[in-house]
Coordinates of C-alpha atoms in Angstrom, one line a residue:
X1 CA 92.9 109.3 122.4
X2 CA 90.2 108.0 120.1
X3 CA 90.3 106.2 116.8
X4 CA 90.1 108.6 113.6
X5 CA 89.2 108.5 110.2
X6 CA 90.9 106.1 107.3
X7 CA 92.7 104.2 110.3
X8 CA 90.3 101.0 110.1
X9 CA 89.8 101.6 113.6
X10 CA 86.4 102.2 116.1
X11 CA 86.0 106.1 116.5
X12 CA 86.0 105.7 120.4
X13 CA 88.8 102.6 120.6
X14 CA 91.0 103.7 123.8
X15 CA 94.6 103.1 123.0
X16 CA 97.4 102.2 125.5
X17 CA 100.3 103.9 125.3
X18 CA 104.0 102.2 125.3
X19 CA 107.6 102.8 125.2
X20 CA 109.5 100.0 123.7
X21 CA 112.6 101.5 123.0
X22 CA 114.8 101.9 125.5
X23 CA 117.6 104.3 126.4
X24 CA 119.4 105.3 123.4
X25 CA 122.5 107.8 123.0
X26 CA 120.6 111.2 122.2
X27 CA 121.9 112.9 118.8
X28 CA 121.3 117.1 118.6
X29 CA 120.3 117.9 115.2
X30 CA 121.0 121.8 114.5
X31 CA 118.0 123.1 112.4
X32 CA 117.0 126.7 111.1
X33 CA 116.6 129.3 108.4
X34 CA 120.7 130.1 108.4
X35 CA 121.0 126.6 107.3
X36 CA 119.8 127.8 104.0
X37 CA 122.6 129.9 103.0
X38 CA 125.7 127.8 104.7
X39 CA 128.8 127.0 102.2
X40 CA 129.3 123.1 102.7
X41 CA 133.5 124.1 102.9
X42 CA 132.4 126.4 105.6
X43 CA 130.5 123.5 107.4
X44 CA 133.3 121.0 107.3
X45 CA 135.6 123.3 108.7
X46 CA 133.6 124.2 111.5
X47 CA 133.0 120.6 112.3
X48 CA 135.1 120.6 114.9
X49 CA 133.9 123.7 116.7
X50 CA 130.0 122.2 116.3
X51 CA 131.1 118.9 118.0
X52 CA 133.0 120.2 121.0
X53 CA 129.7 122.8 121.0
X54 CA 127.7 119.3 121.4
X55 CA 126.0 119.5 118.0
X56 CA 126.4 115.7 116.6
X57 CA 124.4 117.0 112.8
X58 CA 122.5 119.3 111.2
X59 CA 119.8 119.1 108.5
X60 CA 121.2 120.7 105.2
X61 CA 119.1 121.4 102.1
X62 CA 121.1 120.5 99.0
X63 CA 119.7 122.8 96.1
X64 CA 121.0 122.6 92.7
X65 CA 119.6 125.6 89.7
X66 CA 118.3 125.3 86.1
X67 CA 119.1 127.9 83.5
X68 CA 116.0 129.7 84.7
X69 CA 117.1 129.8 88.4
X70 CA 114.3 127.3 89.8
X71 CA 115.7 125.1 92.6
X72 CA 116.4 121.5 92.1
X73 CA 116.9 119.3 95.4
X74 CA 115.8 120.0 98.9
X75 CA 113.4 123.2 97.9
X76 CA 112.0 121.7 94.8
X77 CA 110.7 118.8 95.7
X78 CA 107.3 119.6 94.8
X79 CA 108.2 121.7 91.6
X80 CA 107.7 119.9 88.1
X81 CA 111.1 120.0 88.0
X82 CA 112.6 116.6 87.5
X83 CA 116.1 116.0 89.9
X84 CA 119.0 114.3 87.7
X85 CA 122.0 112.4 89.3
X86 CA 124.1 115.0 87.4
X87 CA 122.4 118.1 88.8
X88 CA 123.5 116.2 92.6
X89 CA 126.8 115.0 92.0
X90 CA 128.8 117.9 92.7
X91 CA 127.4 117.6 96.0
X92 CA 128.5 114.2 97.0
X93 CA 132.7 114.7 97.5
X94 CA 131.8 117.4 100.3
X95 CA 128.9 115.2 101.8
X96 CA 130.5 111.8 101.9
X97 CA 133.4 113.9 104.1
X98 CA 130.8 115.2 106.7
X99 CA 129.2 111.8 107.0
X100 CA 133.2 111.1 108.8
X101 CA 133.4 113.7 110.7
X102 CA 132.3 114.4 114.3
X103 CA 129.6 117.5 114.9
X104 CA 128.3 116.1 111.1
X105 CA 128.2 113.0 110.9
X106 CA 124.3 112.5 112.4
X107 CA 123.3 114.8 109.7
X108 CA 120.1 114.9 107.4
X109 CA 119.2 116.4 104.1
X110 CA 116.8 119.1 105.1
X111 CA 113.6 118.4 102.3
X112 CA 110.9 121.3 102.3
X113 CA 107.2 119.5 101.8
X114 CA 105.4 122.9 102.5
X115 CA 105.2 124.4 98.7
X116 CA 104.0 127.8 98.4
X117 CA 100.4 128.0 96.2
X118 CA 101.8 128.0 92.9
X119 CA 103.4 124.9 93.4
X120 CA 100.6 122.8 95.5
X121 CA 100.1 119.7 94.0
X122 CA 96.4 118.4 92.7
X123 CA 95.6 115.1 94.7
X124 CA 94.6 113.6 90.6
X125 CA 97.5 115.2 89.2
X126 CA 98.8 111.9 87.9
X127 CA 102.2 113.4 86.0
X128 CA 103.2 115.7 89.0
X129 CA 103.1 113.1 91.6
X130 CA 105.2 110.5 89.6
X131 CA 107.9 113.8 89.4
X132 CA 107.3 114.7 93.3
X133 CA 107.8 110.3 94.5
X134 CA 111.0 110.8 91.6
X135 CA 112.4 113.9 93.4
X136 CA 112.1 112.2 96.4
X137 CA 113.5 109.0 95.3
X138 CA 116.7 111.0 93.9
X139 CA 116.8 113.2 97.4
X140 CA 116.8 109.6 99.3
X141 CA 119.2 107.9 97.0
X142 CA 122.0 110.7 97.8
X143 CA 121.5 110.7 101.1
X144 CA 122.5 106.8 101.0
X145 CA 125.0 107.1 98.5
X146 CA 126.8 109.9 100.9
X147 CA 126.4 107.5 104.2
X148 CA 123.9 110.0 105.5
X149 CA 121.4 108.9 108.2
X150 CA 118.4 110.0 106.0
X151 CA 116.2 113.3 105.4
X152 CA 114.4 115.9 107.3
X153 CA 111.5 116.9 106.1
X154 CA 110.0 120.4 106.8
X155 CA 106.3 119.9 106.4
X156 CA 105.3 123.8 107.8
X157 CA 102.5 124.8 109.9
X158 CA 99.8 122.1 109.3
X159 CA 96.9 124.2 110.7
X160 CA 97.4 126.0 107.8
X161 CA 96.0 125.7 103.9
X162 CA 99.0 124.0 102.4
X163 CA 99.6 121.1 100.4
X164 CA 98.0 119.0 102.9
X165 CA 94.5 120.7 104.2
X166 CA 91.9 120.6 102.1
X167 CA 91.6 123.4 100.0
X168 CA 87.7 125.0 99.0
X169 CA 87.2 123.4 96.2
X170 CA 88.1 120.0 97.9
X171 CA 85.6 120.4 100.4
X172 CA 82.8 119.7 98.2
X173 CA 84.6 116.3 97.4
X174 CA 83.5 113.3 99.3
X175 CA 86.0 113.2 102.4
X176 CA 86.6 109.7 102.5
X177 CA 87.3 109.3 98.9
X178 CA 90.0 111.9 99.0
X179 CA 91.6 110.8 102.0
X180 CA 92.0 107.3 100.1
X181 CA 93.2 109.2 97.3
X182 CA 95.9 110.8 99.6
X183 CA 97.2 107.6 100.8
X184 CA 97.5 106.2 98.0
X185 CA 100.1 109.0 96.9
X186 CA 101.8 108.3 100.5
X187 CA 102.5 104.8 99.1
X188 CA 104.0 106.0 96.2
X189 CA 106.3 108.5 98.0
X190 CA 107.0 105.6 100.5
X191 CA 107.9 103.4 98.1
X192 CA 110.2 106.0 96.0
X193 CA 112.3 106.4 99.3
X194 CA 112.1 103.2 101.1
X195 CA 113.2 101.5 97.6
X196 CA 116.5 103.6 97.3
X197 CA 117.3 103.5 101.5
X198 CA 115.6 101.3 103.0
X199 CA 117.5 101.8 106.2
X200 CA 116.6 105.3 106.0
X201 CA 115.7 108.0 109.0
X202 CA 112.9 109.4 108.0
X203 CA 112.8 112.4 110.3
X204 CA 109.6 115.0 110.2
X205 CA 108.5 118.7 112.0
X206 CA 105.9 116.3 112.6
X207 CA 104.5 113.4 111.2
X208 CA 101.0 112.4 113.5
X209 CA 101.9 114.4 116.5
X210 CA 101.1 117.4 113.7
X211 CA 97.6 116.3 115.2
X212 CA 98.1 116.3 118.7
X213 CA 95.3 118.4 119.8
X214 CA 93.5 114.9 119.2
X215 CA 94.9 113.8 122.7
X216 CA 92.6 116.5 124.4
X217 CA 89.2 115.4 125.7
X218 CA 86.0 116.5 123.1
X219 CA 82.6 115.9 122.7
X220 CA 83.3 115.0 119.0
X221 CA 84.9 111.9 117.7
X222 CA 88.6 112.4 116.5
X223 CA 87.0 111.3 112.7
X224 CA 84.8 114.1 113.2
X225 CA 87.8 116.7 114.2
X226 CA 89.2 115.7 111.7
X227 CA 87.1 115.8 108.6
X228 CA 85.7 119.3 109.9
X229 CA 89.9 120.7 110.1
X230 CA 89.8 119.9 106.7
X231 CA 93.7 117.9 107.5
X232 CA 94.7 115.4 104.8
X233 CA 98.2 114.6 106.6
X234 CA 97.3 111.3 108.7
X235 CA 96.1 109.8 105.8
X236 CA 99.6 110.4 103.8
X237 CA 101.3 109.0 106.8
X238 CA 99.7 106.2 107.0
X239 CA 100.4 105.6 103.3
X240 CA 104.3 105.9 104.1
X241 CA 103.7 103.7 107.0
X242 CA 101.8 100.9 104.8
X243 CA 105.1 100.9 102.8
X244 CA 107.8 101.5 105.0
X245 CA 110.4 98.6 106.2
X246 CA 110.9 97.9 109.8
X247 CA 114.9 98.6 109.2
X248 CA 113.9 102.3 108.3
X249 CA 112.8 104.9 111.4
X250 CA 110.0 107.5 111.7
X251 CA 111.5 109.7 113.6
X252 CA 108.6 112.8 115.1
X253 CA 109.8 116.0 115.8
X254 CA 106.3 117.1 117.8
X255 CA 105.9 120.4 116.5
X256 CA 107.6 123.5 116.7
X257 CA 105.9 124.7 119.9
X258 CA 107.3 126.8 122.7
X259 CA 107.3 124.6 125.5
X260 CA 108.1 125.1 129.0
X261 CA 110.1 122.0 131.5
X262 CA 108.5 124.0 134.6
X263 CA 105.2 122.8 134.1
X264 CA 106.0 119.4 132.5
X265 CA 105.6 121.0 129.1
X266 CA 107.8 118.2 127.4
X267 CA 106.2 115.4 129.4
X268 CA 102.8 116.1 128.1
X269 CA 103.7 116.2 124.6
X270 CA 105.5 113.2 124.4
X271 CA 102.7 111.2 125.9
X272 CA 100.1 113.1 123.1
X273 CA 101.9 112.3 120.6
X274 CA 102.6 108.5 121.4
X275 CA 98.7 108.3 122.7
X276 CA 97.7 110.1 119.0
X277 CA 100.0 108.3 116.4
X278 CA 98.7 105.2 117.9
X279 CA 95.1 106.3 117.3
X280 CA 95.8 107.6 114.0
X281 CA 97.8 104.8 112.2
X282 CA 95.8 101.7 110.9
X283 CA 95.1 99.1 112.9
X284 CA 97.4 97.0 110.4
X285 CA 100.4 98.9 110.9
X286 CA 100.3 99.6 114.7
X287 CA 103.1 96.5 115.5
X288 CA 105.0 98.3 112.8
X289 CA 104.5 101.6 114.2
X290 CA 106.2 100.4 117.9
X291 CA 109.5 99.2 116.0
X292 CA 110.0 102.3 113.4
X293 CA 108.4 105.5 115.6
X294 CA 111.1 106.9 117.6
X295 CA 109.7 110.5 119.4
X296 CA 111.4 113.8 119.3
X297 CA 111.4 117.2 120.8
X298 CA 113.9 120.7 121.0
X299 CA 113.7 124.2 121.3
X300 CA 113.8 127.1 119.7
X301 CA 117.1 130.0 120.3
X302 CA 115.1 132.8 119.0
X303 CA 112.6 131.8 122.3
X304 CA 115.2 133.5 124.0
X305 CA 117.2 136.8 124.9
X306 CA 120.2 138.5 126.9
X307 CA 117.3 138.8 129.4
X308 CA 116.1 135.7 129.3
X309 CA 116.5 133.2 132.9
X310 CA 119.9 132.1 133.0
X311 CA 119.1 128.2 133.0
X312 CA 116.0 128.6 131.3
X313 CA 117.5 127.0 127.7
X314 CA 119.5 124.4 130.0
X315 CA 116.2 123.1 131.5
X316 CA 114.1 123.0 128.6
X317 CA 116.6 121.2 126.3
X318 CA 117.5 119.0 129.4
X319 CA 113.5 118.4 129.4
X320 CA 113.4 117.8 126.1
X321 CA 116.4 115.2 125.5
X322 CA 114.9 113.2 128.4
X323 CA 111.9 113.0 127.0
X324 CA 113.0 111.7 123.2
X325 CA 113.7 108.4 122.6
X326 CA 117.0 109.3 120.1
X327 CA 116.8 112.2 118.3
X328 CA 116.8 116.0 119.8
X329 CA 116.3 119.0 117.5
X330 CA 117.7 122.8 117.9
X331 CA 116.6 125.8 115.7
X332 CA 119.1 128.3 115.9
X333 CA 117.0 130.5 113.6
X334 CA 119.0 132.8 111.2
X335 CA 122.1 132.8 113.0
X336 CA 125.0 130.9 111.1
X337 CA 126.5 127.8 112.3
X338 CA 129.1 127.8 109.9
X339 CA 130.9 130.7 108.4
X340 CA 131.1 134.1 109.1
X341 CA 129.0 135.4 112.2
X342 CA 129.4 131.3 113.4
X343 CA 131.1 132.3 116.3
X344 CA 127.9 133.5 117.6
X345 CA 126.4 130.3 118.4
X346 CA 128.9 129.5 121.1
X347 CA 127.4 131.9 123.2
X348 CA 124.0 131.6 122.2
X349 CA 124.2 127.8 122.9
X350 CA 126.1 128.2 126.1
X351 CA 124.3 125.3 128.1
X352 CA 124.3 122.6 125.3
X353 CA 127.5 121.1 126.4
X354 CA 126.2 120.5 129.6
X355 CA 123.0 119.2 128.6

């Protein structure tokens, strides 16, 4: 992999990739739309099913309403909205249980970082920034005050215009100046969650692995790549890096892709995205990055069907969890895990157990 842009580092700089982690019990995080719609009663009572399923969390968005029906919490983090303890605490009694109880107690409050167009943030836009490093702030301080591990953040399809590509406009800015804009607002952020957790798992969809395609061989420089894609979202990451404690972890989820273990699929991108987040953080922080980035990977239930390969789930998640350092993610899609139609899962999820 080769050094990129606003990392302080030489374009062509080869970095060595390595594990310092060690084994560590793997936790399955249960992810997905039906998450969305789940009664937190509903979820507590069917604790006991997730955990002899083999489920140890899930990430849950917490959404309070205004008067006018805008959503305060997980899905309006980016809304100029502010979050209030009051609007939260009817949420902690039912939260503080799950964080006892086995099948919950690894959970995350899901946090969606992908705002649709009418909510994208202006990199200048002083006022909304201070509200979205606030929101996030109040998002991280529940989390603690309810003995949850920390937050998931949902930060969408990357390659995509969104809050963190450059939109037209921005491309007749200077690149470099804007990028140093955009870290700058990573601090804040960083600062608004590491000051209220500071032992806080940050867990991401992706946080540098979103640029994997880095790891691939190219005539161009990675700077170059990157500047031409437009993609703003190393240089926010490095910003929550710059800021971030070693007692806190970065935990990367790789992507959403379909992978396959038959042709090493998982292997692969586990080494891409260790070989790219250490071209892509600054050279300051890459020590740091060793202690606090812990790899992830999964799969994805709707990949498959009644006619799917009998073991082909089993050896992909099996691929998967071997090749994460902690943390391994599931999306069961729309299906509920908790509630009515729940009991669906069991079948669906037939080889996690064994896994």
């Amino acid at each position: 992999a080769r050094g990129a842009a606003n990392s302080g580092k030489p374009a062509d700089r080869q970095v060595k990739v390595v594990e310092t982690q060690g084994g560590l019990p793997k936790k399955f995080i249960a992810t997905g739309a039906s998450m969305a719609n789940v009664r937190l009663a509903d979820l507590i009572n069917e604790a006991p099913a997730l955990a002899k399923l083999g489920i140890d969390g899930i990430a849950l968005p917490v959404n309070a309403k205004d008067q006018f029906g805008n959503k305060i919490g997980s899905d309006g983090i980016a809304a100029p909205i502010p979050c209030t303890a009051s609007r939260l605490r009817p949420f902690i009694k039912d939260l503080k249980t799950m964080s006892t109880l086995d099948g919950l107690k690894e959970s995350l409050i899901y946090i969606n970082w992908s705002p649709t167009a009418k909510y994208r943030l202006s990199w200048t836009a002083e006022k909304r920034w201070e509200m979205f490093a606030h929101n996030m702030n109040m998002m991280a301080k529940l989390a603690k005050v309810c003995k949850l591990k920390g937050l998931f953040i949902d930060v969408g399809e990357l390659d995509r215009p969104g809050q963190f590509v450059m939109t037209k406009k921005e491309k007749s800015y200077s690149y470099g100046a804007l990028t140093r804009e955009v870290r700058r607002r990573g601090r804040a952020v960083g600062k608004a969650i590491f000051s209220a957790y500071p032992d806080i798992v940050l867990f991401s969809t992706s946080w540098f692995s979103a640029e994997a395609r880095l790891a691939d061989p190219s005539d161009e420089s990675s700077a170059d790549r990157l500047e031409k894609s437009g993609s703003l979202w190393p240089a926010f990451v490095n910003g929550i890096v710059d800021v971030m404690p070693l007692t806190a972890r970065l935990v990367d989820g790789g992507g959403n892709g379909s992978r396959e273990a038959k042709t090493n699929d998982y292997h692969k991108a586990m080494s891409d995205l260790w070989a790219v987040s250490h071209a892509l953080v600054d050279e300051v922080n890459e020590a740091k990055l060793l202690t606090v980035l812990s790899a992830a990977a999964g799969d994805t239930l709707t990949r498959y069907s009644k006619d799917s390969p009998r073991h082909q789930f089993w050896r992909n998640l099996s691929q998967a969890a071997r090749t994460s350092t902690e943390y391994v993610w599931i999306d069961v899609g729309d299906v509920a895990i908790a509630g009515k139609g729940a009991s669906e899962q069991s079948l669906r999820i037939y080889d996690l157990k064994n896994v």
